[in-house]
Tab-separated table of N, CA and C in Angstrom:
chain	number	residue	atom	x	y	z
A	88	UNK	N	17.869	24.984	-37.413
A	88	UNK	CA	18.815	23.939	-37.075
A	88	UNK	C	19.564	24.336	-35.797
A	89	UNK	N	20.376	25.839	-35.379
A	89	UNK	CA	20.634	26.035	-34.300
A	89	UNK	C	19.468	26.108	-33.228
A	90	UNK	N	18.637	26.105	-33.196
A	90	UNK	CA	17.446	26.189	-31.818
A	90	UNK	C	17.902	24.853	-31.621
A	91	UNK	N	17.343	23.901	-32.790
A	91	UNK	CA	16.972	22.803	-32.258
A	91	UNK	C	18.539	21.986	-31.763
A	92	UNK	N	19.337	22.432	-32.000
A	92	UNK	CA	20.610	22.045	-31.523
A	92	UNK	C	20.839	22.075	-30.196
A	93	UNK	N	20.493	23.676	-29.869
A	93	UNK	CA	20.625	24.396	-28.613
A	93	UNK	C	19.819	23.987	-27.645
A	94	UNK	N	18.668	23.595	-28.153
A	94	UNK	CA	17.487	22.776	-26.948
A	94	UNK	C	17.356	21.096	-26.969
A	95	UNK	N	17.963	20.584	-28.232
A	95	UNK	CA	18.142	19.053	-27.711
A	95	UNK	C	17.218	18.098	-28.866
A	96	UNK	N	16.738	18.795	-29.262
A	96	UNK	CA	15.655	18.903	-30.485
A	96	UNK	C	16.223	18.291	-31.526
A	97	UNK	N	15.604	17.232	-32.034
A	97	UNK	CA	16.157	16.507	-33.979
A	97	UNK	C	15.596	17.634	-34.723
A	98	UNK	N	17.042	18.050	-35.369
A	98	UNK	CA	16.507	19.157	-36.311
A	98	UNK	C	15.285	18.993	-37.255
A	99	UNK	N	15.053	17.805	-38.037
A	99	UNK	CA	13.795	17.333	-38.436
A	99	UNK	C	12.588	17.833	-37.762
A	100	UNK	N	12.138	17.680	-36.804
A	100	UNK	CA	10.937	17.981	-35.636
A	100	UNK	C	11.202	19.149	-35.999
A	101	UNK	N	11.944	20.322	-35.936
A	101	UNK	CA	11.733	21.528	-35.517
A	101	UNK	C	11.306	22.578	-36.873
A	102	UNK	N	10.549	23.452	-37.063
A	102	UNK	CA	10.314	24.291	-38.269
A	102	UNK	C	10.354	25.412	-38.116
A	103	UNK	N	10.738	26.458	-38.787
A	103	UNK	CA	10.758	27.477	-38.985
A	103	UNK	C	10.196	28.370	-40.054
A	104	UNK	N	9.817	29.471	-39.985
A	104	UNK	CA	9.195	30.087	-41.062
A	104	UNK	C	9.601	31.951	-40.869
A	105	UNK	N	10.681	32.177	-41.738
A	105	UNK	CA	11.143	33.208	-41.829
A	105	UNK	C	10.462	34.523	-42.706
A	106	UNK	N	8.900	33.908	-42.741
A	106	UNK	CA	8.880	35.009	-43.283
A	106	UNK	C	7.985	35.463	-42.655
A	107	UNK	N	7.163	34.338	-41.473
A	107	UNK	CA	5.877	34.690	-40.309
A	107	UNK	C	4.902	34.235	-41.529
A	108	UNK	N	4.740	33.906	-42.674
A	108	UNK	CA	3.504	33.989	-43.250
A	108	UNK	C	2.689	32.879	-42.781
A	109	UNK	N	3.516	31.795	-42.666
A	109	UNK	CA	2.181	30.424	-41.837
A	109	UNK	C	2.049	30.959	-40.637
A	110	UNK	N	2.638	31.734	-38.991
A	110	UNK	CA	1.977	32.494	-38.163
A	110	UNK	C	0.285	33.290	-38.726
A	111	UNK	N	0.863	34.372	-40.172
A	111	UNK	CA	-0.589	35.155	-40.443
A	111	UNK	C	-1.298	34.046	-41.083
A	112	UNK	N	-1.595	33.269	-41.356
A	112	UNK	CA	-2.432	32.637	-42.461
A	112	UNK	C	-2.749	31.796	-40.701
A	113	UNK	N	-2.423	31.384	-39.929
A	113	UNK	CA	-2.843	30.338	-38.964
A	113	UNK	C	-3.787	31.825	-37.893
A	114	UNK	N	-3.227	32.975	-37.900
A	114	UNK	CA	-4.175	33.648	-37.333
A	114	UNK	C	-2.977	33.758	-35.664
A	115	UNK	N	-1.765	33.132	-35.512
A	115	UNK	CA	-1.340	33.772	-34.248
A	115	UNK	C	-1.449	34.431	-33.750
A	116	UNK	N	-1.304	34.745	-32.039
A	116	UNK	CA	-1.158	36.302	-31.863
A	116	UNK	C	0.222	36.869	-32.556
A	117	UNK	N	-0.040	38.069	-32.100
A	117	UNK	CA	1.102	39.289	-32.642
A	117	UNK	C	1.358	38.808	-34.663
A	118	UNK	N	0.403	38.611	-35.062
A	118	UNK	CA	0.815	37.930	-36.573
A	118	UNK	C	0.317	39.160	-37.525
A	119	UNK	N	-0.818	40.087	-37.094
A	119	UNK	CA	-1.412	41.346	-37.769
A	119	UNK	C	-0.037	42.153	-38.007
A	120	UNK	N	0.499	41.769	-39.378
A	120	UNK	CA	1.701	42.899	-39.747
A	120	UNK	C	1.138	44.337	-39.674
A	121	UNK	N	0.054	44.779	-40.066
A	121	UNK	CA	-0.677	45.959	-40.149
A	121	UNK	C	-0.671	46.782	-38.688
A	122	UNK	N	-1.224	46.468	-37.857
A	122	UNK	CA	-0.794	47.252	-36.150
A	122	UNK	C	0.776	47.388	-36.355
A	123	UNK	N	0.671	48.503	-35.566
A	123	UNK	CA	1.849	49.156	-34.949
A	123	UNK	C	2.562	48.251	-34.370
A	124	UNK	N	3.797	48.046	-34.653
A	124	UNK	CA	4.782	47.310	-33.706
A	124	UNK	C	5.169	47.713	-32.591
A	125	UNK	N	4.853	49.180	-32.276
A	125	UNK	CA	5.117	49.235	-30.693
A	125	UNK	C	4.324	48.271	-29.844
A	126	UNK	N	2.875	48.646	-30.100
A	126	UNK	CA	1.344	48.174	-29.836
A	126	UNK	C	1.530	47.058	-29.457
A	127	UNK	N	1.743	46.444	-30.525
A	127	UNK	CA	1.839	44.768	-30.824
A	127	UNK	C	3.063	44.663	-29.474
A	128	UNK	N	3.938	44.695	-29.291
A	128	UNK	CA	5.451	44.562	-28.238
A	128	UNK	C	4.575	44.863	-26.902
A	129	UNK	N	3.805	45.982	-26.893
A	129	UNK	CA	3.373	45.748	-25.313
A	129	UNK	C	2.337	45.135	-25.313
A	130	UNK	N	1.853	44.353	-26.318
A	130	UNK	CA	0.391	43.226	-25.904
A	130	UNK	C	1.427	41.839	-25.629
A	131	UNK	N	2.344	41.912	-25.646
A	131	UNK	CA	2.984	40.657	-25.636
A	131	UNK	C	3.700	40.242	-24.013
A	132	UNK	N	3.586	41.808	-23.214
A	132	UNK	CA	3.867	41.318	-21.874
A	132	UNK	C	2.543	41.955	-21.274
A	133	UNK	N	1.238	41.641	-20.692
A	133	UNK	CA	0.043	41.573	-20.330
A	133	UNK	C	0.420	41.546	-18.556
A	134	UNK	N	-1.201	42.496	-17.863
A	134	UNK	CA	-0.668	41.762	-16.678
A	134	UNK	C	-1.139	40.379	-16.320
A	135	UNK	N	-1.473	39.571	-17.372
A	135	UNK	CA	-1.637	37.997	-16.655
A	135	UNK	C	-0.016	37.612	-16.986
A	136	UNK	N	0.683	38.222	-17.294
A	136	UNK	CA	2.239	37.784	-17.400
A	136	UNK	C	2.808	38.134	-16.176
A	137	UNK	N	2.640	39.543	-16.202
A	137	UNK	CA	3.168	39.570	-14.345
A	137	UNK	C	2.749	39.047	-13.435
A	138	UNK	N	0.792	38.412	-13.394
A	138	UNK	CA	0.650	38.009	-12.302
A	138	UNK	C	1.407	36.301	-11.992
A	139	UNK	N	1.513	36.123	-13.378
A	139	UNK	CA	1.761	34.616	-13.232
A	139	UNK	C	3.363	34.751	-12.614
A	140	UNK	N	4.672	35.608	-13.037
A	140	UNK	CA	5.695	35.445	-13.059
A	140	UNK	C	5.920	35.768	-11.256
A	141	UNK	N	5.120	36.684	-11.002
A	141	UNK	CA	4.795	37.369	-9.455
A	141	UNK	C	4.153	35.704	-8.426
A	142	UNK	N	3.387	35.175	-9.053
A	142	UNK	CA	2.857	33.547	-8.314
A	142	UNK	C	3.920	32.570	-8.557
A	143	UNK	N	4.860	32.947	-9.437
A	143	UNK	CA	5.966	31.426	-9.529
A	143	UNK	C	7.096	32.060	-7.968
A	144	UNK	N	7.841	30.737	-7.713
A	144	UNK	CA	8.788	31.039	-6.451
A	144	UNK	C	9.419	31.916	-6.863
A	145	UNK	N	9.895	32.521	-5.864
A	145	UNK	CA	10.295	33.780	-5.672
A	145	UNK	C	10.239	34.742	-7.048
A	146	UNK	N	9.080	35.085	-6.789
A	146	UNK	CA	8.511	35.996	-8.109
A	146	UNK	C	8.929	37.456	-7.233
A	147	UNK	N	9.484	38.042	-8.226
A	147	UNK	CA	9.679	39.724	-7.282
A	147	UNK	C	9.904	40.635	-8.378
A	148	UNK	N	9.790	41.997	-8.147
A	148	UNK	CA	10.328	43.209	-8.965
A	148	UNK	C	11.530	43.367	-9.242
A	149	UNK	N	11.674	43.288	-10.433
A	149	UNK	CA	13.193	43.890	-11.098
A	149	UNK	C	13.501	45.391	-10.460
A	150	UNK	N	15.144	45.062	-10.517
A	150	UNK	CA	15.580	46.220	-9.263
A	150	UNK	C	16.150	46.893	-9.848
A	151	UNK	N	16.033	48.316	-10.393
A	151	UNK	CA	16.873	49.147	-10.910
A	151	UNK	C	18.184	49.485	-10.301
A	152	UNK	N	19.528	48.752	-10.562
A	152	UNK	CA	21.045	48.597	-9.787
A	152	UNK	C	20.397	49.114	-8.403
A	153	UNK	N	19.571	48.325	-7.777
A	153	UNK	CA	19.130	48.461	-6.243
A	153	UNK	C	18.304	50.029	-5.810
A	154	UNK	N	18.521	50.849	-6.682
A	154	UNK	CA	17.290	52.014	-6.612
A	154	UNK	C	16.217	52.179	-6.183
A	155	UNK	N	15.716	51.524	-6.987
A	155	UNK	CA	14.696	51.154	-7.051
A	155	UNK	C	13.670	50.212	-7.944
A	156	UNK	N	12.654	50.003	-7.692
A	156	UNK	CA	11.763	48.462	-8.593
A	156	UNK	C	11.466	49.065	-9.785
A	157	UNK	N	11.387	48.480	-10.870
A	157	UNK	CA	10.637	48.902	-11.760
A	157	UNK	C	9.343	48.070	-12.120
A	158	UNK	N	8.340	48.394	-12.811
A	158	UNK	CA	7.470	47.569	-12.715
A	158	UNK	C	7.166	46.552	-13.426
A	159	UNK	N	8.426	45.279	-13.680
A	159	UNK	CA	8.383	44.429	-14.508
A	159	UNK	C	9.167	43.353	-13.143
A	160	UNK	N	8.572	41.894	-13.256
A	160	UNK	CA	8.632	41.092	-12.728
A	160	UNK	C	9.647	39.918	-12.886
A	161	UNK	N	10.147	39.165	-12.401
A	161	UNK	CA	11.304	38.229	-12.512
A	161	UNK	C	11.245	37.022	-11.225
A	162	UNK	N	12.006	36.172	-11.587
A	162	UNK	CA	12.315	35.028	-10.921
A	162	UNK	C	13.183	34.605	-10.849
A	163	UNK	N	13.749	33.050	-10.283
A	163	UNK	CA	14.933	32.621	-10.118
A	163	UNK	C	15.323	31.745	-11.685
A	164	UNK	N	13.818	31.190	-12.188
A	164	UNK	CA	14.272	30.129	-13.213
A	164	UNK	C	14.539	31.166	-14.598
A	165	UNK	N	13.554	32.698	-14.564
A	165	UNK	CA	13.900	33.485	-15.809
A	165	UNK	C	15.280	33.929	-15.227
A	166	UNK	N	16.234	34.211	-14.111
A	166	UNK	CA	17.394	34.763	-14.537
A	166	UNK	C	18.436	33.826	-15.218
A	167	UNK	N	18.026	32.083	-14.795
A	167	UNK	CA	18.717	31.332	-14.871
A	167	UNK	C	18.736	30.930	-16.680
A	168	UNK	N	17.762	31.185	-17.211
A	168	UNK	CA	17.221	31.153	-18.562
A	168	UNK	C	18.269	32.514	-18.985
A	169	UNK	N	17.728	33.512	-18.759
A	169	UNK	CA	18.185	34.690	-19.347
A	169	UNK	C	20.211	34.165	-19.485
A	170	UNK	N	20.836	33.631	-18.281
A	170	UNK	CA	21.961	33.106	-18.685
A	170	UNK	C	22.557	32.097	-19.985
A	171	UNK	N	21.648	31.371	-20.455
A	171	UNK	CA	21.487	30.381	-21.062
A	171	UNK	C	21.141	30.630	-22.518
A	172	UNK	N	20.724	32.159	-22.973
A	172	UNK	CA	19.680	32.861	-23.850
A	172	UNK	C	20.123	33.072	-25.048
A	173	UNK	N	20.317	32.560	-26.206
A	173	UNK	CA	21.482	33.541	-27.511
A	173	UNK	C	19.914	33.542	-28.158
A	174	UNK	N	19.993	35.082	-28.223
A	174	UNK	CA	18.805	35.523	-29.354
A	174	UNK	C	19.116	34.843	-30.938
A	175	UNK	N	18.048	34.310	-31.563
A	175	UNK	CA	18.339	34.199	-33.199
A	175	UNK	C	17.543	34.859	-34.041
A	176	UNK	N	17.866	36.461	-34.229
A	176	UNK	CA	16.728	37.260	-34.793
A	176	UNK	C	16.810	36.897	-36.382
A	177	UNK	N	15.615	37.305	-36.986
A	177	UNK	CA	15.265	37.533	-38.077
A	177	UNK	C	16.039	37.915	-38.969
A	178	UNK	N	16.454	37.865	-40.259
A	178	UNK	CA	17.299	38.963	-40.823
A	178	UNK	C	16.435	39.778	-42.198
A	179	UNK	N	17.110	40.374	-42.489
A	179	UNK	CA	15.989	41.220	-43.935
A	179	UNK	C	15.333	41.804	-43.326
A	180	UNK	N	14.038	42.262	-44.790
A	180	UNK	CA	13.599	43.359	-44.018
A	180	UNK	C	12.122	43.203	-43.466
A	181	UNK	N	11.726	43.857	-42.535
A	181	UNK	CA	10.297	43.917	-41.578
A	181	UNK	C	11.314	42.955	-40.097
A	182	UNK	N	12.781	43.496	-40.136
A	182	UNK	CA	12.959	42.178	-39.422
A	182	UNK	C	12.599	42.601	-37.588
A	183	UNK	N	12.004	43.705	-37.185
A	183	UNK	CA	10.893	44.437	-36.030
A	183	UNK	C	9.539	43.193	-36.349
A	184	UNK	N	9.095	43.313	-36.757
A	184	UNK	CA	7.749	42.951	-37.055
A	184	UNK	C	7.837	41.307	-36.762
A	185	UNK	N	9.053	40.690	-37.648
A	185	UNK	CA	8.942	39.288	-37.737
A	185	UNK	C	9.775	38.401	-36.056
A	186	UNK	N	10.156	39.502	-35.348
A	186	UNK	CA	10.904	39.420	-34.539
A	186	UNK	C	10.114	39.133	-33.006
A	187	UNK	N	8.831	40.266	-33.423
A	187	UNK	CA	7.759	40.228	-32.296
A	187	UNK	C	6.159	39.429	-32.719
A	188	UNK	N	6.389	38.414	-33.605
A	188	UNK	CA	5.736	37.384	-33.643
A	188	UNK	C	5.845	35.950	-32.496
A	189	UNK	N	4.452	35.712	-31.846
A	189	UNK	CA	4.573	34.729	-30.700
A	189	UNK	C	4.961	33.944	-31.087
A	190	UNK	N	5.345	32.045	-30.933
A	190	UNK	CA	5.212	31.437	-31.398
A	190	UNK	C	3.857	30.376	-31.460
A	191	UNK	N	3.956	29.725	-32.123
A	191	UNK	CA	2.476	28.707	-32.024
A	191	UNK	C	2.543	27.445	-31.830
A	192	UNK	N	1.549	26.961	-31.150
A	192	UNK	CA	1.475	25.554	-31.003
A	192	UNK	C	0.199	24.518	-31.955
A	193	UNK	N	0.238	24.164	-32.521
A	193	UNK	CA	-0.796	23.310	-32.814
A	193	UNK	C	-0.662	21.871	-32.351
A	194	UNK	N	-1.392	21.197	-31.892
A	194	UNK	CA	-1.597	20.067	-31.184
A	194	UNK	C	-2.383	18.739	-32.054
A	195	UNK	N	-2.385	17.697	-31.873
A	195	UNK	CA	-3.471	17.157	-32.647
A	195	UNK	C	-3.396	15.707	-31.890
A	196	UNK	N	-4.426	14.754	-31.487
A	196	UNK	CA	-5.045	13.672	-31.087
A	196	UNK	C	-5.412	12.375	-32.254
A	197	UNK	N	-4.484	12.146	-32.986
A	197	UNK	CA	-4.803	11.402	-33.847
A	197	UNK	C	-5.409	11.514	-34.891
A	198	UNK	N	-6.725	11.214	-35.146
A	198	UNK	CA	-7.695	11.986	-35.953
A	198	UNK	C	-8.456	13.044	-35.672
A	199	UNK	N	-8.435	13.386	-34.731
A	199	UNK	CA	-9.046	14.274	-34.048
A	199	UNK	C	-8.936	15.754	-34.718
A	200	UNK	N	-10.073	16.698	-34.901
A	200	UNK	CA	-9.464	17.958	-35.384
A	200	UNK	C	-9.574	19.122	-34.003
């Protein structure tokens, strides 16, 4: 109910599943509770993530307090997001695991499967 508040969304439309089990049963990524949750956390930023964030306008390296770059990528619309951002984590327990689940889209065309 707060997401869908926060993004504009009829709470109706919006679902949630706190326990990830429709993620594993649909087969998401990051949904294998069994892998390592480190594992799983760095398959979730790939470099087709940097190359894409590096091709949006002004795509550039995050600046360690001006030091120097580190090797993670940024933009103008993720800092503007990152302002805008209230995390709503998981609570209980596995709440690592249920936290670094992607989300999913399923789509559908009428009758179409």
């Amino acid at each position: 109910r707060e997401f869908a508040e926060q993004v504009g969304l009829p709470p109706a439309s919006v679902f949630g599943d706190a326990t990830a089990a429709t993620y594993q049963a649909l087969s998401f990524l990051n949904s294998d509770f069994s892998e390592d949750g480190r594992y799983r956390g760095m398959r979730m930023i790939t470099q087709k993530t940097t190359d894409a964030i590096k091709a949006r306008s002004n795509g550039r390296p995050v600046s360690f307090f001006g030091l120097f770059d580190l090797p993670l990528f940024t933009n103008d619309d993720l800092e503007a997001a990152k302002d805008i951002y209230k995390p709503l984590m998981p609570q209980g327990d596995n709440v690592l695991d249920l936290s670094l689940v992607l989300g999913g889209l399923l789509v559908f065309r009428g009758e179409e499967q």
